[in-house]
PDB file of C-alpha atoms in Angstrom:
ATOM      1  CA  MET A 555      23.429  27.894   2.280  1.00  0.00           C
ATOM      2  CA  THR A 556      22.506  25.278   4.889  1.00  0.00           C
ATOM      3  CA  LYS A 557      21.471  26.006   8.459  1.00  0.00           C
ATOM      4  CA  PHE A 558      24.772  24.562   9.648  1.00  0.00           C
ATOM      5  CA  GLU A 559      26.777  26.926   7.397  1.00  0.00           C
ATOM      6  CA  GLU A 560      24.697  29.913   8.533  1.00  0.00           C
ATOM      7  CA  LYS A 561      25.337  29.111  12.184  1.00  0.00           C
ATOM      8  CA  LEU A 562      29.021  28.529  11.465  1.00  0.00           C
ATOM      9  CA  GLU A 563      29.342  32.000   9.948  1.00  0.00           C
ATOM     10  CA  LYS A 564      27.864  33.577  13.083  1.00  0.00           C
ATOM     11  CA  LEU A 565      30.467  31.971  15.372  1.00  0.00           C
ATOM     12  CA  PRO A 566      33.306  34.156  16.724  1.00  0.00           C
ATOM     13  CA  ILE A 567      36.409  33.774  14.586  1.00  0.00           C
ATOM     14  CA  LYS A 568      39.962  34.186  15.816  1.00  0.00           C
ATOM     15  CA  THR A 569      42.493  35.260  13.214  1.00  0.00           C
ATOM     16  CA  ILE A 570      46.117  34.267  13.611  1.00  0.00           C
ATOM     17  CA  GLN A 571      48.584  36.141  11.473  1.00  0.00           C
ATOM     18  CA  HIS A 572      51.303  34.113   9.836  1.00  0.00           C
ATOM     19  CA  PRO A 573      54.036  35.088   7.345  1.00  0.00           C
ATOM     20  CA  VAL A 574      52.625  32.669   4.777  1.00  0.00           C
ATOM     21  CA  GLY A 575      49.078  33.972   5.272  1.00  0.00           C
ATOM     22  CA  ASP A 576      46.464  34.675   7.871  1.00  0.00           C
ATOM     23  CA  THR A 577      44.559  31.685   9.267  1.00  0.00           C
ATOM     24  CA  LYS A 578      41.038  31.846  10.705  1.00  0.00           C
ATOM     25  CA  TYR A 579      40.122  29.574  13.590  1.00  0.00           C
ATOM     26  CA  TYR A 580      36.736  28.989  15.147  1.00  0.00           C
ATOM     27  CA  THR A 581      36.675  28.698  18.905  1.00  0.00           C
ATOM     28  CA  ALA A 582      36.545  24.980  19.706  1.00  0.00           C
ATOM     29  CA  VAL A 583      33.805  25.375  22.333  1.00  0.00           C
ATOM     30  CA  HIS A 584      31.434  27.003  19.847  1.00  0.00           C
ATOM     31  CA  VAL A 585      32.089  24.389  17.163  1.00  0.00           C
ATOM     32  CA  LYS A 586      31.424  21.551  19.622  1.00  0.00           C
ATOM     33  CA  THR A 587      28.129  23.197  20.625  1.00  0.00           C
ATOM     34  CA  LEU A 588      27.130  23.575  16.978  1.00  0.00           C
ATOM     35  CA  ILE A 589      27.952  19.920  16.245  1.00  0.00           C
ATOM     36  CA  ALA A 590      25.946  18.796  19.294  1.00  0.00           C
ATOM     37  CA  GLN A 591      22.939  20.827  18.070  1.00  0.00           C
ATOM     38  CA  ALA A 592      23.253  19.271  14.613  1.00  0.00           C
ATOM     39  CA  ASP A 593      23.393  15.779  16.141  1.00  0.00           C
ATOM     40  CA  GLU A 594      20.246  16.495  18.188  1.00  0.00           C
ATOM     41  CA  GLU A 595      18.448  17.706  15.084  1.00  0.00           C
ATOM     42  CA  ILE A 596      19.452  14.550  13.194  1.00  0.00           C
ATOM     43  CA  VAL A 597      18.132  12.324  16.001  1.00  0.00           C
ATOM     44  CA  ASN A 598      14.883  14.322  16.072  1.00  0.00           C
ATOM     45  CA  LEU A 599      14.413  14.013  12.302  1.00  0.00           C
ATOM     46  CA  LYS A 600      15.133  10.272  12.374  1.00  0.00           C
ATOM     47  CA  SER A 601      12.539   9.689  15.103  1.00  0.00           C
ATOM     48  CA  ARG A 602       9.927  11.680  13.160  1.00  0.00           C
ATOM     49  CA  LEU A 603      10.710   9.688  10.031  1.00  0.00           C
ATOM     50  CA  GLN A 604      10.311   6.385  11.899  1.00  0.00           C
ATOM     51  CA  GLN A 605       6.942   7.503  13.324  1.00  0.00           C
ATOM     52  CA  GLN A 606       5.395   7.905   9.883  1.00  0.00           C
ATOM     53  CA  SER A 607       2.971   5.105   9.152  1.00  0.00           C
ATOM     54  CA  LEU A 608       3.677   2.661   6.377  1.00  0.00           C
ATOM     55  CA  PRO A 609       1.630   2.903   3.185  1.00  0.00           C
ATOM     56  CA  VAL A 610      -1.314   0.487   3.037  1.00  0.00           C
ATOM     57  CA  VAL A 611      -1.793  -1.498  -0.177  1.00  0.00           C
ATOM     58  CA  PRO A 612      -4.210  -4.274  -1.181  1.00  0.00           C
ATOM     59  CA  GLU A 613      -2.915  -7.863  -1.370  1.00  0.00           C
ATOM     60  CA  CYS A 614      -2.814  -7.830  -5.169  1.00  0.00           C
ATOM     61  CA  VAL A 615      -0.634  -4.696  -5.161  1.00  0.00           C
ATOM     62  CA  ALA A 616       1.711  -6.215  -2.566  1.00  0.00           C
ATOM     63  CA  GLY A 617       2.106  -9.237  -4.840  1.00  0.00           C
ATOM     64  CA  ALA A 618       2.884  -6.981  -7.785  1.00  0.00           C
ATOM     65  CA  ILE A 619       5.505  -5.064  -5.797  1.00  0.00           C
ATOM     66  CA  GLU A 620       7.195  -8.321  -4.797  1.00  0.00           C
ATOM     67  CA  SER A 621       7.232  -9.644  -8.363  1.00  0.00           C
ATOM     68  CA  ILE A 622       8.712  -6.532 -10.004  1.00  0.00           C
ATOM     69  CA  PRO A 623      12.547  -6.465  -9.881  1.00  0.00           C
ATOM     70  CA  ASP A 624      14.274  -4.020  -7.519  1.00  0.00           C
ATOM     71  CA  HIS A 625      16.187  -2.271 -10.287  1.00  0.00           C
ATOM     72  CA  TYR A 626      12.973  -0.835 -11.784  1.00  0.00           C
ATOM     73  CA  SER A 627      12.020   2.739 -10.929  1.00  0.00           C
ATOM     74  CA  ALA A 628       8.484   3.417  -9.670  1.00  0.00           C
ATOM     75  CA  PHE A 629       7.624   4.901 -13.069  1.00  0.00           C
ATOM     76  CA  GLU A 630       8.951   1.806 -14.869  1.00  0.00           C
ATOM     77  CA  ALA A 631       6.978  -0.441 -12.508  1.00  0.00           C
ATOM     78  CA  ILE A 632       3.705   1.391 -13.210  1.00  0.00           C
ATOM     79  CA  ASP A 633       4.472   1.356 -16.938  1.00  0.00           C
ATOM     80  CA  LEU A 634       5.152  -2.406 -16.757  1.00  0.00           C
ATOM     81  CA  ILE A 635       1.784  -2.982 -15.078  1.00  0.00           C
ATOM     82  CA  LYS A 636       0.054  -0.872 -17.738  1.00  0.00           C
ATOM     83  CA  SER A 637       1.817  -2.775 -20.533  1.00  0.00           C
ATOM     84  CA  LYS A 638       0.929  -6.171 -19.052  1.00  0.00           C
ATOM     85  CA  VAL A 639      -2.759  -5.251 -18.960  1.00  0.00           C
ATOM     86  CA  GLU A 640      -2.982  -3.465 -22.300  1.00  0.00           C
ATOM     87  CA  VAL A 641      -0.690  -5.611 -24.471  1.00  0.00           C
ATOM     88  CA  PHE A 642      -0.966  -9.119 -23.052  1.00  0.00           C
ATOM     89  CA  THR A 643      -4.481  -8.981 -21.631  1.00  0.00           C
ATOM     90  CA  GLU A 644      -5.284 -12.699 -21.564  1.00  0.00           C
ATOM     91  CA  GLU A 645      -1.985 -13.776 -19.982  1.00  0.00           C
ATOM     92  CA  ASN A 646      -2.136 -11.070 -17.294  1.00  0.00           C
ATOM     93  CA  LYS A 647      -5.698 -11.062 -15.986  1.00  0.00           C
ATOM     94  CA  ASP A 648      -4.373 -11.104 -12.404  1.00  0.00           C
ATOM     95  CA  TRP A 649      -2.628  -7.741 -13.048  1.00  0.00           C
ATOM     96  CA  LEU A 650      -5.931  -6.085 -13.964  1.00  0.00           C
ATOM     97  CA  GLN A 651      -6.851  -5.559 -10.293  1.00  0.00           C
ATOM     98  CA  VAL A 652      -3.519  -3.807  -9.692  1.00  0.00           C
ATOM     99  CA  TYR A 653      -3.987  -1.645 -12.780  1.00  0.00           C
ATOM    100  CA  ASN A 654      -7.554  -0.710 -11.777  1.00  0.00           C
ATOM    101  CA  TRP A 655      -6.396   0.193  -8.265  1.00  0.00           C
ATOM    102  CA  LEU A 656      -3.675   2.434  -9.720  1.00  0.00           C
ATOM    103  CA  CYS A 657      -6.250   4.092 -12.001  1.00  0.00           C
ATOM    104  CA  GLU A 658      -8.520   4.991  -9.068  1.00  0.00           C
ATOM    105  CA  GLY A 659      -6.520   8.129  -8.392  1.00  0.00           C
ATOM    106  CA  ILE A 660      -3.230   9.857  -7.867  1.00  0.00           C
ATOM    107  CA  ASP A 661      -3.258   8.962  -4.153  1.00  0.00           C
ATOM    108  CA  ASN A 662      -3.054   5.269  -5.050  1.00  0.00           C
ATOM    109  CA  GLN A 663      -0.234   5.974  -7.495  1.00  0.00           C
ATOM    110  CA  ASP A 664       1.676   7.894  -4.804  1.00  0.00           C
ATOM    111  CA  THR A 665       1.066   5.088  -2.306  1.00  0.00           C
ATOM    112  CA  PHE A 666       2.302   2.522  -4.835  1.00  0.00           C
ATOM    113  CA  ALA A 667       5.429   4.565  -5.605  1.00  0.00           C
ATOM    114  CA  LEU A 668       6.293   4.966  -1.921  1.00  0.00           C
ATOM    115  CA  ALA A 669       5.676   1.281  -1.177  1.00  0.00           C
ATOM    116  CA  PHE A 670       7.646   0.202  -4.253  1.00  0.00           C
ATOM    117  CA  ILE A 671      10.638   2.451  -3.604  1.00  0.00           C
ATOM    118  CA  THR A 672      10.962   1.715   0.116  1.00  0.00           C
ATOM    119  CA  ARG A 673       9.709  -1.892  -0.109  1.00  0.00           C
ATOM    120  CA  LYS A 674       8.044  -1.174   3.239  1.00  0.00           C
ATOM    121  CA  TYR A 675       4.249  -1.295   3.395  1.00  0.00           C
ATOM    122  CA  THR A 676       1.294  -2.822   5.187  1.00  0.00           C
ATOM    123  CA  VAL A 677      -1.007  -5.226   3.358  1.00  0.00           C
ATOM    124  CA  GLU A 678      -4.678  -4.303   3.600  1.00  0.00           C
ATOM    125  CA  LYS A 679      -6.850  -7.133   4.804  1.00  0.00           C
ATOM    126  CA  PRO A 680     -10.180  -7.034   2.938  1.00  0.00           C
ATOM    127  CA  GLN A 681     -13.318  -7.220   5.042  1.00  0.00           C
ATOM    128  CA  LEU A 682     -15.139 -10.483   4.332  1.00  0.00           C
ATOM    129  CA  PHE A 683     -18.837 -11.260   4.614  1.00  0.00           C
ATOM    130  CA  TYR A 684     -21.046 -14.329   4.842  1.00  0.00           C
ATOM    131  CA  LEU A 685     -24.273 -13.890   2.896  1.00  0.00           C
ATOM    132  CA  LYS A 686     -27.352 -15.276   4.621  1.00  0.00           C
ATOM    133  CA  ASN A 687     -30.925 -15.415   3.396  1.00  0.00           C
ATOM    134  CA  LYS A 688     -33.152 -14.091   6.216  1.00  0.00           C
ATOM    135  CA  LEU A 689     -36.152 -16.205   5.228  1.00  0.00           C
ATOM    136  CA  THR A 690     -34.522 -19.601   4.724  1.00  0.00           C
ATOM    137  CA  GLY A 691     -31.467 -19.209   6.964  1.00  0.00           C
ATOM    138  CA  ALA A 692     -29.334 -20.505   4.085  1.00  0.00           C
ATOM    139  CA  TYR A 693     -25.851 -19.184   3.387  1.00  0.00           C
ATOM    140  CA  LEU A 694     -24.644 -18.424  -0.125  1.00  0.00           C
ATOM    141  CA  TYR A 695     -21.583 -20.227  -1.439  1.00  0.00           C
ATOM    142  CA  TYR A 696     -19.764 -20.258  -4.757  1.00  0.00           C
ATOM    143  CA  ASP A 697     -18.782 -23.565  -6.313  1.00  0.00           C
ATOM    144  CA  GLU A 698     -15.557 -22.988  -8.234  1.00  0.00           C
ATOM    145  CA  ALA A 699     -15.934 -26.219 -10.230  1.00  0.00           C
ATOM    146  CA  THR A 700     -19.387 -25.415 -11.649  1.00  0.00           C
ATOM    147  CA  LYS A 701     -18.985 -21.621 -11.460  1.00  0.00           C
ATOM    148  CA  LEU A 702     -22.434 -21.383  -9.843  1.00  0.00           C
ATOM    149  CA  TYR A 703     -23.760 -19.759  -6.702  1.00  0.00           C
ATOM    150  CA  SER A 704     -25.944 -21.841  -4.458  1.00  0.00           C
ATOM    151  CA  ASP A 705     -27.158 -21.860  -0.899  1.00  0.00           C
ATOM    152  CA  ILE A 706     -26.449 -24.181   1.975  1.00  0.00           C
ATOM    153  CA  VAL A 707     -28.264 -24.529   5.296  1.00  0.00           C
ATOM    154  CA  GLY A 708     -26.160 -25.109   8.366  1.00  0.00           C
ATOM    155  CA  ASN A 709     -22.379 -25.159   8.500  1.00  0.00           C
ATOM    156  CA  VAL A 710     -20.745 -22.416   6.420  1.00  0.00           C
ATOM    157  CA  GLU A 711     -17.202 -23.760   6.631  1.00  0.00           C
ATOM    158  CA  ASP A 712     -15.238 -23.718   3.390  1.00  0.00           C
ATOM    159  CA  PHE A 713     -15.510 -26.992   1.532  1.00  0.00           C
ATOM    160  CA  PHE A 714     -13.047 -28.075  -1.103  1.00  0.00           C
ATOM    161  CA  GLY A 715     -13.675 -25.989  -4.211  1.00  0.00           C
ATOM    162  CA  THR A 716     -16.244 -23.700  -2.592  1.00  0.00           C
ATOM    163  CA  LYS A 717     -16.132 -20.176  -1.310  1.00  0.00           C
ATOM    164  CA  THR A 718     -18.372 -18.932   1.489  1.00  0.00           C
ATOM    165  CA  LYS A 719     -16.760 -15.570   2.363  1.00  0.00           C
ATOM    166  CA  PHE A 720     -16.977 -12.640  -0.009  1.00  0.00           C
ATOM    167  CA  THR A 721     -15.523  -9.119  -0.237  1.00  0.00           C
ATOM    168  CA  GLN A 722     -17.849  -6.176  -0.813  1.00  0.00           C
ATOM    169  CA  GLN A 723     -16.487  -5.859  -4.347  1.00  0.00           C
ATOM    170  CA  GLU A 724     -17.329  -9.517  -5.056  1.00  0.00           C
ATOM    171  CA  ILE A 725     -20.819  -9.065  -3.637  1.00  0.00           C
ATOM    172  CA  ASP A 726     -21.412  -6.033  -5.852  1.00  0.00           C
ATOM    173  CA  SER A 727     -20.234  -7.866  -8.971  1.00  0.00           C
ATOM    174  CA  MET A 728     -22.042 -11.197  -8.385  1.00  0.00           C
ATOM    175  CA  LYS A 729     -23.760 -12.629 -11.441  1.00  0.00           C
ATOM    176  CA  LEU A 730     -26.769 -14.489 -10.172  1.00  0.00           C
ATOM    177  CA  GLY A 731     -29.828 -15.499 -12.149  1.00  0.00           C
ATOM    178  CA  ALA A 732     -32.596 -12.861 -12.313  1.00  0.00           C
ATOM    179  CA  MET A 733     -34.790 -14.599  -9.708  1.00  0.00           C
ATOM    180  CA  ASN A 734     -31.865 -15.440  -7.438  1.00  0.00           C
ATOM    181  CA  ARG A 735     -30.468 -11.918  -7.712  1.00  0.00           C
ATOM    182  CA  LEU A 736     -33.823 -10.419  -6.749  1.00  0.00           C
ATOM    183  CA  ARG A 737     -34.272 -12.894  -3.899  1.00  0.00           C
ATOM    184  CA  TRP A 738     -30.748 -12.456  -2.520  1.00  0.00           C
ATOM    185  CA  ARG A 739     -30.767  -8.668  -2.940  1.00  0.00           C
ATOM    186  CA  ASN A 740     -34.013  -8.341  -1.004  1.00  0.00           C
ATOM    187  CA  GLU A 741     -33.390 -10.989   1.609  1.00  0.00           C
ATOM    188  CA  ILE A 742     -29.658 -11.047   2.255  1.00  0.00           C
ATOM    189  CA  ARG A 743     -28.206  -9.865   5.467  1.00  0.00           C
ATOM    190  CA  CYS A 744     -24.454  -9.361   5.220  1.00  0.00           C
ATOM    191  CA  LYS A 745     -22.621 -10.627   8.232  1.00  0.00           C
ATOM    192  CA  SER A 746     -19.121  -9.267   8.678  1.00  0.00           C
ATOM    193  CA  ILE A 747     -16.415 -11.742   9.596  1.00  0.00           C
TER     194      ILE A 747
END
């Protein structure tokens, strides 16, 4: 029984006898009061619902949500992501980040489900860093054409085909030569952007 039905039962009832059968009437004033209370409760619940913050997802997850059709359930969407990564690995390398994020824990899966179902979410902006060698003053950059890391003194603006800003995850997974890795690990000062 709902709250509304419970309150309705507690209202004074007036019985009118009729040859066909008795009819029960609620006093109009009490019913109007009950309806007004219900309306207030609805407004209160709506405002609380609107105050809840939107789920925060990484950019790759936001892209996945946008690319999966609306008619999929959250379970089907997660299963699709899993299938893309496990069955067609080479063709779906970009889905691996989404899959790994989902595998980090049930909180991420819940966040994904909520964002997918409501299609309302906030995209997490990753914190980016410049990497600077303290001794030489050179900044590290990645040349996408040669797939090599190098250093540049002076202007750290992005040049065509180079990358000068890195996420913490990229920094942790950098594959530098043994000497470079040792030098950069010992001498780098990360500067947040």
